[in-house]
mmCIF file of C-alpha atoms in Angstrom:
data_model
loop_
_atom_site.group_PDB
_atom_site.id
_atom_site.type_symbol
_atom_site.label_atom_id
_atom_site.label_comp_id
_atom_site.label_asym_id
_atom_site.label_seq_id
_atom_site.Cartn_x
_atom_site.Cartn_y
_atom_site.Cartn_z
ATOM 1 C CA UNK A 28 9.427 42.428 -1.404
ATOM 2 C CA UNK A 29 6.267 40.686 -0.323
ATOM 3 C CA UNK A 30 3.680 43.091 1.130
ATOM 4 C CA UNK A 31 0.972 41.428 3.171
ATOM 5 C CA UNK A 32 -2.078 43.108 4.661
ATOM 6 C CA UNK A 33 -5.075 41.676 6.475
ATOM 7 C CA UNK A 34 -6.809 44.547 8.251
ATOM 8 C CA UNK A 35 -10.406 45.141 9.250
ATOM 9 C CA UNK A 36 -11.552 48.499 7.882
ATOM 10 C CA UNK A 37 -14.682 50.548 7.172
ATOM 11 C CA UNK A 38 -16.566 49.441 10.258
ATOM 12 C CA UNK A 39 -20.143 50.585 10.711
ATOM 13 C CA UNK A 40 -20.419 52.675 13.909
ATOM 14 C CA UNK A 41 -23.218 50.338 15.040
ATOM 15 C CA UNK A 42 -23.203 46.771 13.675
ATOM 16 C CA UNK A 43 -26.207 45.187 12.026
ATOM 17 C CA UNK A 44 -26.957 41.532 11.216
ATOM 18 C CA UNK A 45 -23.724 39.619 10.551
ATOM 19 C CA UNK A 46 -25.255 37.584 7.741
ATOM 20 C CA UNK A 47 -25.603 40.759 5.653
ATOM 21 C CA UNK A 48 -21.773 41.007 5.598
ATOM 22 C CA UNK A 49 -21.788 44.808 5.633
ATOM 23 C CA UNK A 50 -20.572 45.603 9.152
ATOM 24 C CA UNK A 51 -17.003 46.065 7.931
ATOM 25 C CA UNK A 52 -14.587 45.125 5.184
ATOM 26 C CA UNK A 53 -11.373 43.161 5.069
ATOM 27 C CA UNK A 54 -8.492 44.989 3.433
ATOM 28 C CA UNK A 55 -6.437 42.019 2.385
ATOM 29 C CA UNK A 56 -3.715 41.612 -0.192
ATOM 30 C CA UNK A 57 -0.483 39.715 -0.627
ATOM 31 C CA UNK A 58 1.558 41.125 -3.469
ATOM 32 C CA UNK A 59 5.149 41.181 -4.628
ATOM 33 C CA UNK A 60 6.062 44.837 -5.123
ATOM 34 C CA UNK A 61 8.990 47.219 -4.890
ATOM 35 C CA UNK A 62 8.615 49.501 -1.863
ATOM 36 C CA UNK A 63 9.031 53.044 -3.144
ATOM 37 C CA UNK A 64 8.857 56.556 -1.803
ATOM 38 C CA UNK A 65 5.664 58.281 -2.871
ATOM 39 C CA UNK A 66 6.349 60.142 -6.120
ATOM 40 C CA UNK A 67 4.652 63.516 -5.886
ATOM 41 C CA UNK A 68 5.043 66.792 -7.746
ATOM 42 C CA UNK A 69 3.422 69.812 -6.167
ATOM 43 C CA UNK A 70 2.615 73.471 -6.575
ATOM 44 C CA UNK A 71 2.437 75.277 -3.227
ATOM 45 C CA UNK A 72 0.750 78.702 -3.249
ATOM 46 C CA UNK A 73 1.694 81.549 -0.949
ATOM 47 C CA UNK A 74 -0.022 81.146 2.417
ATOM 48 C CA UNK A 75 0.383 77.371 2.662
ATOM 49 C CA UNK A 76 3.625 75.733 3.655
ATOM 50 C CA UNK A 77 5.022 72.289 4.316
ATOM 51 C CA UNK A 78 5.487 71.708 8.046
ATOM 52 C CA UNK A 79 8.974 71.309 9.429
ATOM 53 C CA UNK A 80 9.742 68.450 11.823
ATOM 54 C CA UNK A 81 9.283 70.624 14.920
ATOM 55 C CA UNK A 82 5.888 71.826 13.723
ATOM 56 C CA UNK A 83 4.750 68.276 13.022
ATOM 57 C CA UNK A 84 5.645 67.339 16.574
ATOM 58 C CA UNK A 85 3.792 70.371 17.946
ATOM 59 C CA UNK A 86 0.560 69.630 16.082
ATOM 60 C CA UNK A 87 0.764 65.838 16.348
ATOM 61 C CA UNK A 88 -1.165 65.503 19.678
ATOM 62 C CA UNK A 89 -4.239 67.159 18.141
ATOM 63 C CA UNK A 90 -3.964 65.086 14.945
ATOM 64 C CA UNK A 91 -3.452 61.704 16.575
ATOM 65 C CA UNK A 92 -6.931 61.857 18.112
ATOM 66 C CA UNK A 93 -8.639 62.217 14.723
ATOM 67 C CA UNK A 94 -10.707 59.206 13.730
ATOM 68 C CA UNK A 95 -10.734 58.219 10.080
ATOM 69 C CA UNK A 96 -13.369 56.566 7.942
ATOM 70 C CA UNK A 97 -11.396 53.393 7.347
ATOM 71 C CA UNK A 98 -10.370 53.127 10.994
ATOM 72 C CA UNK A 99 -7.316 52.669 13.184
ATOM 73 C CA UNK A 100 -6.047 49.501 11.510
ATOM 74 C CA UNK A 101 -5.256 51.532 8.387
ATOM 75 C CA UNK A 102 -2.962 53.675 10.514
ATOM 76 C CA UNK A 103 -1.384 50.517 11.926
ATOM 77 C CA UNK A 104 -0.607 49.318 8.415
ATOM 78 C CA UNK A 105 1.005 52.645 7.488
ATOM 79 C CA UNK A 106 3.162 52.422 10.604
ATOM 80 C CA UNK A 107 4.177 48.889 9.678
ATOM 81 C CA UNK A 108 5.223 50.257 6.284
ATOM 82 C CA UNK A 109 7.246 52.984 8.090
ATOM 83 C CA UNK A 110 5.376 55.670 6.179
ATOM 84 C CA UNK A 111 6.701 59.201 6.600
ATOM 85 C CA UNK A 112 4.276 61.936 7.664
ATOM 86 C CA UNK A 113 3.900 65.092 5.569
ATOM 87 C CA UNK A 114 2.135 68.148 6.976
ATOM 88 C CA UNK A 115 0.614 71.228 5.330
ATOM 89 C CA UNK A 116 -0.248 74.355 7.296
ATOM 90 C CA UNK A 117 -2.432 77.373 6.517
ATOM 91 C CA UNK A 118 -1.502 80.345 8.680
ATOM 92 C CA UNK A 119 -3.990 82.197 10.894
ATOM 93 C CA UNK A 120 -6.445 84.423 8.978
ATOM 94 C CA UNK A 121 -4.714 83.544 5.713
ATOM 95 C CA UNK A 122 -7.292 82.911 3.005
ATOM 96 C CA UNK A 123 -5.427 81.253 0.152
ATOM 97 C CA UNK A 124 -7.112 81.823 -3.192
ATOM 98 C CA UNK A 125 -4.966 79.398 -5.248
ATOM 99 C CA UNK A 126 -5.229 75.631 -4.636
ATOM 100 C CA UNK A 127 -2.363 73.493 -3.447
ATOM 101 C CA UNK A 128 -1.893 70.864 -6.177
ATOM 102 C CA UNK A 129 -0.476 67.442 -5.344
ATOM 103 C CA UNK A 130 0.119 65.143 -8.331
ATOM 104 C CA UNK A 131 0.864 61.521 -7.416
ATOM 105 C CA UNK A 132 2.258 58.927 -9.819
ATOM 106 C CA UNK A 133 2.171 55.213 -9.037
ATOM 107 C CA UNK A 134 4.970 53.162 -10.591
ATOM 108 C CA UNK A 135 4.435 49.740 -12.172
ATOM 109 C CA UNK A 136 4.968 46.931 -9.616
ATOM 110 C CA UNK A 137 5.590 49.575 -6.974
ATOM 111 C CA UNK A 138 4.099 50.060 -3.509
ATOM 112 C CA UNK A 139 3.881 53.643 -2.262
ATOM 113 C CA UNK A 140 2.121 55.210 0.715
ATOM 114 C CA UNK A 141 1.479 58.714 2.023
ATOM 115 C CA UNK A 142 0.384 59.914 5.483
ATOM 116 C CA UNK A 143 -0.802 63.539 5.437
ATOM 117 C CA UNK A 144 -1.631 66.096 8.110
ATOM 118 C CA UNK A 145 -3.508 69.234 7.076
ATOM 119 C CA UNK A 146 -3.876 71.967 9.666
ATOM 120 C CA UNK A 147 -5.899 75.133 9.092
ATOM 121 C CA UNK A 148 -5.355 77.851 11.699
ATOM 122 C CA UNK A 149 -8.176 80.084 12.921
ATOM 123 C CA UNK A 150 -9.850 82.057 10.146
ATOM 124 C CA UNK A 151 -7.771 80.502 7.368
ATOM 125 C CA UNK A 152 -9.019 79.039 4.093
ATOM 126 C CA UNK A 153 -7.285 76.510 1.864
ATOM 127 C CA UNK A 154 -8.007 74.201 -1.073
ATOM 128 C CA UNK A 155 -5.999 71.066 -1.846
ATOM 129 C CA UNK A 156 -6.423 69.166 -5.100
ATOM 130 C CA UNK A 157 -4.826 65.718 -5.356
ATOM 131 C CA UNK A 158 -4.813 63.442 -8.381
ATOM 132 C CA UNK A 159 -3.474 59.892 -8.533
ATOM 133 C CA UNK A 160 -2.178 58.443 -11.790
ATOM 134 C CA UNK A 161 -0.482 55.330 -13.172
ATOM 135 C CA UNK A 162 -0.167 53.583 -16.512
ATOM 136 C CA UNK A 163 -3.470 52.111 -17.660
ATOM 137 C CA UNK A 164 -2.054 48.550 -17.472
ATOM 138 C CA UNK A 165 -0.032 49.155 -14.306
ATOM 139 C CA UNK A 166 -0.002 46.631 -11.449
ATOM 140 C CA UNK A 167 0.759 48.441 -8.213
ATOM 141 C CA UNK A 168 -0.239 49.239 -4.636
ATOM 142 C CA UNK A 169 -1.107 52.804 -3.653
ATOM 143 C CA UNK A 170 -2.346 54.056 -0.265
ATOM 144 C CA UNK A 171 -2.942 57.438 1.343
ATOM 145 C CA UNK A 172 -4.321 58.766 4.631
ATOM 146 C CA UNK A 173 -5.328 62.402 5.172
ATOM 147 C CA UNK A 174 -6.107 63.892 8.579
ATOM 148 C CA UNK A 175 -7.530 67.410 8.766
ATOM 149 C CA UNK A 176 -7.900 69.830 11.657
ATOM 150 C CA UNK A 177 -9.888 73.020 11.069
ATOM 151 C CA UNK A 178 -9.716 75.634 13.827
ATOM 152 C CA UNK A 179 -12.435 78.226 14.492
ATOM 153 C CA UNK A 180 -13.829 79.806 11.280
ATOM 154 C CA UNK A 181 -11.380 77.878 9.082
ATOM 155 C CA UNK A 182 -12.396 76.399 5.715
ATOM 156 C CA UNK A 183 -10.669 73.368 4.168
ATOM 157 C CA UNK A 184 -11.547 71.969 0.740
ATOM 158 C CA UNK A 185 -10.118 68.590 -0.239
ATOM 159 C CA UNK A 186 -10.472 67.252 -3.790
ATOM 160 C CA UNK A 187 -9.224 63.735 -4.516
ATOM 161 C CA UNK A 188 -9.206 62.346 -8.061
ATOM 162 C CA UNK A 189 -8.396 58.651 -8.261
ATOM 163 C CA UNK A 190 -7.401 57.973 -11.885
ATOM 164 C CA UNK A 191 -5.236 54.871 -11.436
ATOM 165 C CA UNK A 192 -4.741 51.964 -13.837
ATOM 166 C CA UNK A 193 -7.233 49.129 -13.936
ATOM 167 C CA UNK A 194 -4.985 46.674 -12.021
ATOM 168 C CA UNK A 195 -3.945 48.919 -9.111
ATOM 169 C CA UNK A 196 -4.943 48.076 -5.536
ATOM 170 C CA UNK A 197 -5.493 51.237 -3.521
ATOM 171 C CA UNK A 198 -6.898 52.763 -0.353
ATOM 172 C CA UNK A 199 -7.753 56.363 0.549
ATOM 173 C CA UNK A 200 -8.554 57.217 4.163
ATOM 174 C CA UNK A 201 -9.675 60.566 5.593
ATOM 175 C CA UNK A 202 -10.573 62.047 8.961
ATOM 176 C CA UNK A 203 -11.418 65.597 10.054
ATOM 177 C CA UNK A 204 -12.220 67.664 13.143
ATOM 178 C CA UNK A 205 -14.057 70.995 12.882
ATOM 179 C CA UNK A 206 -14.067 73.595 15.630
ATOM 180 C CA UNK A 207 -16.589 76.457 15.983
ATOM 181 C CA UNK A 208 -17.992 77.570 12.603
ATOM 182 C CA UNK A 209 -15.252 75.681 10.769
ATOM 183 C CA UNK A 210 -16.082 73.923 7.513
ATOM 184 C CA UNK A 211 -14.625 70.953 5.648
ATOM 185 C CA UNK A 212 -15.630 70.161 2.058
ATOM 186 C CA UNK A 213 -14.614 66.919 0.351
ATOM 187 C CA UNK A 214 -14.883 65.965 -3.315
ATOM 188 C CA UNK A 215 -13.803 62.422 -4.121
ATOM 189 C CA UNK A 216 -13.857 60.611 -7.453
ATOM 190 C CA UNK A 217 -13.145 56.869 -7.498
ATOM 191 C CA UNK A 218 -12.878 55.879 -11.125
ATOM 192 C CA UNK A 219 -9.798 53.697 -11.656
ATOM 193 C CA UNK A 220 -8.126 50.842 -9.875
ATOM 194 C CA UNK A 221 -8.970 47.199 -9.322
ATOM 195 C CA UNK A 222 -9.778 46.754 -5.641
ATOM 196 C CA UNK A 223 -10.220 49.825 -3.504
ATOM 197 C CA UNK A 224 -11.220 51.008 -0.049
ATOM 198 C CA UNK A 225 -12.004 54.558 1.005
ATOM 199 C CA UNK A 226 -13.427 56.274 4.050
ATOM 200 C CA UNK A 227 -14.100 59.673 5.563
ATOM 201 C CA UNK A 228 -14.937 60.426 9.216
ATOM 202 C CA UNK A 229 -15.773 64.016 10.181
ATOM 203 C CA UNK A 230 -16.276 65.179 13.750
ATOM 204 C CA UNK A 231 -18.333 68.361 13.917
ATOM 205 C CA UNK A 232 -17.082 69.402 17.302
ATOM 206 C CA UNK A 233 -17.813 73.139 17.384
ATOM 207 C CA UNK A 234 -20.919 75.316 17.236
ATOM 208 C CA UNK A 235 -22.208 75.751 13.665
ATOM 209 C CA UNK A 236 -19.393 73.691 12.176
ATOM 210 C CA UNK A 237 -20.208 71.969 8.882
ATOM 211 C CA UNK A 238 -19.216 69.202 6.485
ATOM 212 C CA UNK A 239 -20.158 68.668 2.849
ATOM 213 C CA UNK A 240 -19.068 65.896 0.513
ATOM 214 C CA UNK A 241 -19.598 64.983 -3.115
ATOM 215 C CA UNK A 242 -18.532 61.463 -4.108
ATOM 216 C CA UNK A 243 -18.569 59.995 -7.589
ATOM 217 C CA UNK A 244 -17.559 56.512 -8.736
ATOM 218 C CA UNK A 245 -17.438 54.356 -11.841
ATOM 219 C CA UNK A 246 -16.812 50.638 -11.324
ATOM 220 C CA UNK A 247 -16.433 48.267 -14.257
ATOM 221 C CA UNK A 248 -15.105 44.787 -15.163
ATOM 222 C CA UNK A 249 -14.325 43.019 -11.840
ATOM 223 C CA UNK A 250 -13.645 46.193 -9.842
ATOM 224 C CA UNK A 251 -14.507 46.189 -6.139
ATOM 225 C CA UNK A 252 -14.969 49.413 -4.186
ATOM 226 C CA UNK A 253 -15.784 49.653 -0.471
ATOM 227 C CA UNK A 254 -16.605 53.061 1.080
ATOM 228 C CA UNK A 255 -17.467 54.325 4.560
ATOM 229 C CA UNK A 256 -18.520 57.930 5.292
ATOM 230 C CA UNK A 257 -19.394 59.101 8.805
ATOM 231 C CA UNK A 258 -20.492 62.563 10.000
ATOM 232 C CA UNK A 259 -20.559 62.912 13.803
ATOM 233 C CA UNK A 260 -22.528 65.899 15.127
ATOM 234 C CA UNK A 261 -21.399 67.064 18.560
ATOM 235 C CA UNK A 262 -21.740 70.857 18.532
ATOM 236 C CA UNK A 263 -25.018 72.766 18.413
ATOM 237 C CA UNK A 264 -26.449 73.735 15.017
ATOM 238 C CA UNK A 265 -23.916 71.679 13.079
ATOM 239 C CA UNK A 266 -24.640 70.678 9.491
ATOM 240 C CA UNK A 267 -23.604 67.806 7.206
ATOM 241 C CA UNK A 268 -24.450 67.022 3.586
ATOM 242 C CA UNK A 269 -23.368 63.923 1.629
ATOM 243 C CA UNK A 270 -24.034 63.399 -2.074
ATOM 244 C CA UNK A 271 -23.020 60.169 -3.811
ATOM 245 C CA UNK A 272 -23.427 59.374 -7.517
ATOM 246 C CA UNK A 273 -22.092 56.394 -9.418
ATOM 247 C CA UNK A 274 -22.494 53.546 -11.852
ATOM 248 C CA UNK A 275 -21.687 49.829 -11.866
ATOM 249 C CA UNK A 276 -20.946 47.879 -15.045
ATOM 250 C CA UNK A 277 -20.074 44.279 -15.965
ATOM 251 C CA UNK A 278 -19.309 42.291 -12.762
ATOM 252 C CA UNK A 279 -18.351 45.238 -10.556
ATOM 253 C CA UNK A 280 -19.127 45.337 -6.822
ATOM 254 C CA UNK A 281 -19.601 48.350 -4.559
ATOM 255 C CA UNK A 282 -20.455 48.993 -0.921
ATOM 256 C CA UNK A 283 -21.320 52.422 0.453
ATOM 257 C CA UNK A 284 -21.914 53.041 4.156
ATOM 258 C CA UNK A 285 -23.189 56.520 4.981
ATOM 259 C CA UNK A 286 -23.753 57.398 8.645
ATOM 260 C CA UNK A 287 -25.111 60.571 10.237
ATOM 261 C CA UNK A 288 -24.551 60.419 14.002
ATOM 262 C CA UNK A 289 -26.276 62.998 16.220
ATOM 263 C CA UNK A 290 -24.629 62.966 19.627
ATOM 264 C CA UNK A 291 -26.106 64.347 22.841
ATOM 265 C CA UNK A 292 -25.775 68.145 22.855
ATOM 266 C CA UNK A 293 -26.102 68.585 19.063
ATOM 267 C CA UNK A 294 -29.374 70.523 19.308
ATOM 268 C CA UNK A 295 -30.514 72.264 16.153
ATOM 269 C CA UNK A 296 -28.236 70.202 13.929
ATOM 270 C CA UNK A 297 -29.118 68.870 10.478
ATOM 271 C CA UNK A 298 -27.729 66.058 8.340
ATOM 272 C CA UNK A 299 -28.601 64.749 4.907
ATOM 273 C CA UNK A 300 -27.277 61.906 2.777
ATOM 274 C CA UNK A 301 -28.394 61.042 -0.771
ATOM 275 C CA UNK A 302 -27.091 58.379 -3.138
ATOM 276 C CA UNK A 303 -27.897 57.635 -6.775
ATOM 277 C CA UNK A 304 -26.601 54.376 -8.248
ATOM 278 C CA UNK A 305 -27.090 53.167 -11.810
ATOM 279 C CA UNK A 306 -26.765 49.452 -12.529
ATOM 280 C CA UNK A 307 -25.625 48.268 -15.964
ATOM 281 C CA UNK A 308 -25.492 44.483 -16.120
ATOM 282 C CA UNK A 309 -27.077 41.495 -14.411
ATOM 283 C CA UNK A 310 -23.938 40.523 -12.513
ATOM 284 C CA UNK A 311 -23.203 43.781 -10.684
ATOM 285 C CA UNK A 312 -23.424 43.823 -6.886
ATOM 286 C CA UNK A 313 -24.488 46.956 -5.018
ATOM 287 C CA UNK A 314 -24.836 47.366 -1.253
ATOM 288 C CA UNK A 315 -25.945 50.683 0.219
ATOM 289 C CA UNK A 316 -26.274 51.243 3.952
ATOM 290 C CA UNK A 317 -27.741 54.647 4.909
ATOM 291 C CA UNK A 318 -27.729 54.996 8.698
ATOM 292 C CA UNK A 319 -28.924 57.669 11.124
ATOM 293 C CA UNK A 320 -27.982 57.447 14.818
ATOM 294 C CA UNK A 321 -29.540 59.829 17.308
ATOM 295 C CA UNK A 322 -29.013 60.741 20.962
ATOM 296 C CA UNK A 323 -30.605 64.199 20.670
ATOM 297 C CA UNK A 324 -34.229 65.158 20.069
ATOM 298 C CA UNK A 325 -33.998 68.552 18.356
ATOM 299 C CA UNK A 326 -32.261 67.483 15.142
ATOM 300 C CA UNK A 327 -33.172 66.968 11.485
ATOM 301 C CA UNK A 328 -31.766 63.904 9.712
ATOM 302 C CA UNK A 329 -32.607 62.678 6.210
ATOM 303 C CA UNK A 330 -31.244 59.946 4.001
ATOM 304 C CA UNK A 331 -32.238 58.264 0.790
ATOM 305 C CA UNK A 332 -30.963 56.037 -1.994
ATOM 306 C CA UNK A 333 -32.054 55.659 -5.611
ATOM 307 C CA UNK A 334 -30.786 52.458 -7.187
ATOM 308 C CA UNK A 335 -31.789 51.068 -10.563
ATOM 309 C CA UNK A 336 -31.310 50.826 -14.309
ATOM 310 C CA UNK A 337 -31.770 53.447 -17.034
ATOM 311 C CA UNK A 338 -35.383 54.513 -17.316
ATOM 312 C CA UNK A 339 -36.821 52.679 -20.332
ATOM 313 C CA UNK A 340 -38.805 55.701 -21.517
ATOM 314 C CA UNK A 341 -35.674 57.870 -21.392
ATOM 315 C CA UNK A 342 -33.702 55.229 -23.302
ATOM 316 C CA UNK A 343 -36.440 54.995 -25.950
ATOM 317 C CA UNK A 344 -36.530 58.791 -26.267
ATOM 318 C CA UNK A 345 -32.772 58.913 -26.859
ATOM 319 C CA UNK A 346 -32.875 56.059 -29.378
ATOM 320 C CA UNK A 347 -35.591 57.817 -31.411
ATOM 321 C CA UNK A 348 -33.090 60.621 -31.849
ATOM 322 C CA UNK A 349 -30.405 58.358 -33.269
ATOM 323 C CA UNK A 350 -28.501 57.662 -30.043
ATOM 324 C CA UNK A 351 -27.517 54.011 -29.575
ATOM 325 C CA UNK A 352 -27.991 52.207 -26.275
ATOM 326 C CA UNK A 353 -24.222 52.225 -25.597
ATOM 327 C CA UNK A 354 -24.011 55.945 -26.369
ATOM 328 C CA UNK A 355 -26.976 56.610 -24.085
ATOM 329 C CA UNK A 356 -25.330 54.645 -21.283
ATOM 330 C CA UNK A 357 -22.123 56.613 -21.671
ATOM 331 C CA UNK A 358 -23.961 59.947 -21.699
ATOM 332 C CA UNK A 359 -25.889 59.152 -18.513
ATOM 333 C CA UNK A 360 -22.782 57.928 -16.684
ATOM 334 C CA UNK A 361 -20.908 61.054 -17.720
ATOM 335 C CA UNK A 362 -23.771 63.231 -16.477
ATOM 336 C CA UNK A 363 -23.472 61.741 -12.982
ATOM 337 C CA UNK A 364 -19.708 62.236 -12.850
ATOM 338 C CA UNK A 365 -20.031 65.753 -14.289
ATOM 339 C CA UNK A 366 -22.427 66.656 -11.467
ATOM 340 C CA UNK A 367 -19.631 65.915 -8.971
ATOM 341 C CA UNK A 368 -17.004 67.568 -11.179
ATOM 342 C CA UNK A 369 -18.900 70.853 -10.919
ATOM 343 C CA UNK A 370 -17.675 70.985 -7.327
ATOM 344 C CA UNK A 371 -14.020 71.050 -8.500
ATOM 345 C CA UNK A 372 -12.695 74.637 -8.630
ATOM 346 C CA UNK A 373 -10.104 73.963 -11.338
ATOM 347 C CA UNK A 374 -10.821 73.505 -15.037
ATOM 348 C CA UNK A 375 -7.593 71.591 -15.750
ATOM 349 C CA UNK A 376 -8.458 68.994 -13.088
ATOM 350 C CA UNK A 377 -11.945 68.559 -14.534
ATOM 351 C CA UNK A 378 -10.421 67.983 -17.979
ATOM 352 C CA UNK A 379 -8.157 65.281 -16.509
ATOM 353 C CA UNK A 380 -11.220 63.437 -15.230
ATOM 354 C CA UNK A 381 -13.082 63.818 -18.527
ATOM 355 C CA UNK A 382 -10.058 62.597 -20.479
ATOM 356 C CA UNK A 383 -9.712 59.563 -18.223
ATOM 357 C CA UNK A 384 -13.387 58.652 -18.644
ATOM 358 C CA UNK A 385 -12.995 59.008 -22.396
ATOM 359 C CA UNK A 386 -10.185 56.423 -22.262
ATOM 360 C CA UNK A 387 -12.334 54.143 -20.109
ATOM 361 C CA UNK A 388 -15.125 54.035 -22.675
ATOM 362 C CA UNK A 389 -12.692 53.568 -25.532
ATOM 363 C CA UNK A 390 -11.306 50.566 -23.670
ATOM 364 C CA UNK A 391 -14.824 49.248 -22.964
ATOM 365 C CA UNK A 392 -15.698 49.423 -26.637
#
């Protein structure tokens, strides 16, 4: 079947000059693919369970109001694709030590989508690790949306490892709401694929609620990646931290929008966003948009971006010790990804990422 999409996604909360072409992105594709049910194997630990239909209906009103980083048109597309909703629930005061693993496999010439709800009851704690795979030469379409609700004192950790083939088109959308002293942590690695869009919108609604993210990416060949992260501070003494590390090679293109939004009433809140981007090649395109919005006086917001090539003195130092320029490049790229991998609480998942990167550099060479 022919799958057509032309949606406006990843909008900046406040637009800037149109000629910069960074206010939003167009998620557009027209591909011939076989519509398939999402293929997922999972390991569900005690304390987390898949929601039944009645539970989904009961929690749906709270979830439908959650904004996502990519925006409402992504949800419209999933509805057009008649995507089923899957929900995961952590019971009240249940602190689950073992992660919930979700392993997704994208089939060649297939189109598969997932719409997730994750609900953490008061005082609960849960970790979900998702990895996305396909054949290295696979041509496919893969999309997922994750909406998270964390009640008072709940902790939710989401780890997403995008390890798709080099010709896969994909999108990954997230949104979260945190009540009083709730916390959401996100680790996201965007390494594979051809064209991709991702976003994360977190609403820090309750007193002392918090959000922390670590994002890593590696774009090569003609890859295009467009990202939009937003942390909205509403409650008093809320806290957000965003760390982004990545590298661009060949003719790759990347956009990262990072917004910290202090709303009226968010006194005593703090937000920080830092990005480090390494550029390898004259034809790469990088656009970084750090943005702080403020309606409250007593807040602390910081952002910064470091963008550039390998330091020549560092490269010379490595070469004097018998390391070639290509080897030095690979080592530095790995170091950035490894810094994000240290946030992943599962050694097997880290090894999957390292193995994938090893294959990437073998292919590059």
